[in-house]
Amino acid sequence: FCFLFFWFFFLLFLFIFLSFCFVIFSAFLYLFFFFLFVLLFLYFFFFFFFRCPFFFFFFSFCFCHFFF
């Protein structure tokens, strides 16, 4: 009985720990991709803004449409 009790608590702790790690990992992954997207957007923003204003408006529209 005591052994089963210990096993249950061990599995519960393991499940909570793994879910916590997964949440942290997914949050870091989301932040990483978000910053990657922002950096790419800024690169295109500066690259096309000095070349052609039409591209700047197009990319800004896409960017705003993606987030809102």
PDB file of C-alpha atoms in Angstrom:
ATOM      1  CA  PHE A   1       0.000   0.000   0.000  1.00  0.00           C
ATOM      2  CA  CYS A   2       2.784   2.398   0.957  1.00  0.00           C
ATOM      3  CA  PHE A   3       4.678   1.513  -2.207  1.00  0.00           C
ATOM      4  CA  LEU A   4       1.639   2.257  -4.393  1.00  0.00           C
ATOM      5  CA  PHE A   5       1.128   5.544  -2.598  1.00  0.00           C
ATOM      6  CA  PHE A   6       4.754   6.506  -3.255  1.00  0.00           C
ATOM      7  CA  TRP A   7       4.484   5.423  -6.907  1.00  0.00           C
ATOM      8  CA  PHE A   8       1.337   7.529  -7.397  1.00  0.00           C
ATOM      9  CA  PHE A   9       3.016  10.622  -5.952  1.00  0.00           C
ATOM     10  CA  PHE A  10       6.139   9.985  -7.997  1.00  0.00           C
ATOM     11  CA  LEU A  11       4.121   9.778 -11.227  1.00  0.00           C
ATOM     12  CA  LEU A  12       2.146  12.876 -10.285  1.00  0.00           C
ATOM     13  CA  PHE A  13       5.335  14.817  -9.614  1.00  0.00           C
ATOM     14  CA  LEU A  14       6.860  13.562 -12.862  1.00  0.00           C
ATOM     15  CA  PHE A  15       3.769  14.588 -14.836  1.00  0.00           C
ATOM     16  CA  ILE A  16       3.714  18.068 -13.269  1.00  0.00           C
ATOM     17  CA  PHE A  17       7.449  18.512 -13.806  1.00  0.00           C
ATOM     18  CA  LEU A  18       7.270  17.415 -17.456  1.00  0.00           C
ATOM     19  CA  SER A  19       4.270  19.611 -18.199  1.00  0.00           C
ATOM     20  CA  PHE A  20       6.047  22.553 -16.559  1.00  0.00           C
ATOM     21  CA  CYS A  21       9.148  21.918 -18.655  1.00  0.00           C
ATOM     22  CA  PHE A  22       7.022  21.618 -21.780  1.00  0.00           C
ATOM     23  CA  VAL A  23       5.302  24.932 -21.050  1.00  0.00           C
ATOM     24  CA  ILE A  24       8.652  26.681 -20.529  1.00  0.00           C
ATOM     25  CA  PHE A  25      10.086  25.070 -23.665  1.00  0.00           C
ATOM     26  CA  SER A  26       7.082  26.031 -25.797  1.00  0.00           C
ATOM     27  CA  ALA A  27       7.206  29.587 -24.455  1.00  0.00           C
ATOM     28  CA  PHE A  28      10.889  29.875 -25.347  1.00  0.00           C
ATOM     29  CA  LEU A  29      10.191  28.373 -28.765  1.00  0.00           C
ATOM     30  CA  TYR A  30       7.352  30.839 -29.351  1.00  0.00           C
ATOM     31  CA  LEU A  31       9.555  33.768 -28.302  1.00  0.00           C
ATOM     32  CA  PHE A  32      12.373  32.521 -30.526  1.00  0.00           C
ATOM     33  CA  PHE A  33      10.138  32.270 -33.597  1.00  0.00           C
ATOM     34  CA  PHE A  34       8.501  35.592 -32.782  1.00  0.00           C
ATOM     35  CA  PHE A  35      11.875  37.375 -32.608  1.00  0.00           C
ATOM     36  CA  LEU A  36      13.028  35.587 -35.751  1.00  0.00           C
ATOM     37  CA  PHE A  37       9.921  36.808 -37.571  1.00  0.00           C
ATOM     38  CA  VAL A  38      10.407  40.349 -36.263  1.00  0.00           C
ATOM     39  CA  LEU A  39      14.052  40.381 -37.347  1.00  0.00           C
ATOM     40  CA  LEU A  40      13.129  39.122 -40.808  1.00  0.00           C
ATOM     41  CA  PHE A  41      10.395  41.718 -41.042  1.00  0.00           C
ATOM     42  CA  LEU A  42      12.802  44.501 -40.027  1.00  0.00           C
ATOM     43  CA  TYR A  43      15.329  43.266 -42.570  1.00  0.00           C
ATOM     44  CA  PHE A  44      12.764  43.331 -45.385  1.00  0.00           C
ATOM     45  CA  PHE A  45      11.390  46.598 -44.043  1.00  0.00           C
ATOM     46  CA  PHE A  46      14.741  48.384 -44.303  1.00  0.00           C
ATOM     47  CA  PHE A  47      15.769  46.581 -47.480  1.00  0.00           C
ATOM     48  CA  PHE A  48      12.618  47.435 -49.446  1.00  0.00           C
ATOM     49  CA  PHE A  49      11.970  50.804 -47.865  1.00  0.00           C
ATOM     50  CA  PHE A  50      15.114  52.231 -49.448  1.00  0.00           C
ATOM     51  CA  ARG A  51      14.477  50.406 -52.719  1.00  0.00           C
ATOM     52  CA  CYS A  52      10.780  50.827 -53.346  1.00  0.00           C
ATOM     53  CA  PRO A  53       8.020  52.269 -51.138  1.00  0.00           C
ATOM     54  CA  PHE A  54       5.386  49.937 -52.569  1.00  0.00           C
ATOM     55  CA  PHE A  55       7.078  46.913 -51.015  1.00  0.00           C
ATOM     56  CA  PHE A  56       7.256  48.719 -47.717  1.00  0.00           C
ATOM     57  CA  PHE A  57       3.498  49.270 -47.709  1.00  0.00           C
ATOM     58  CA  PHE A  58       2.851  45.715 -48.818  1.00  0.00           C
ATOM     59  CA  PHE A  59       4.977  44.201 -46.067  1.00  0.00           C
ATOM     60  CA  SER A  60       3.582  46.511 -43.403  1.00  0.00           C
ATOM     61  CA  PHE A  61       0.062  45.514 -44.438  1.00  0.00           C
ATOM     62  CA  CYS A  62       0.969  41.811 -44.267  1.00  0.00           C
ATOM     63  CA  PHE A  63       2.627  42.299 -40.895  1.00  0.00           C
ATOM     64  CA  CYS A  64      -0.360  44.116 -39.406  1.00  0.00           C
ATOM     65  CA  HIS A  65      -2.780  41.614 -40.911  1.00  0.00           C
ATOM     66  CA  PHE A  66      -0.816  38.732 -39.400  1.00  0.00           C
ATOM     67  CA  PHE A  67      -1.010  40.101 -35.870  1.00  0.00           C
ATOM     68  CA  PHE A  68      -4.427  41.779 -35.799  1.00  0.00           C
TER      69      PHE A  68
END
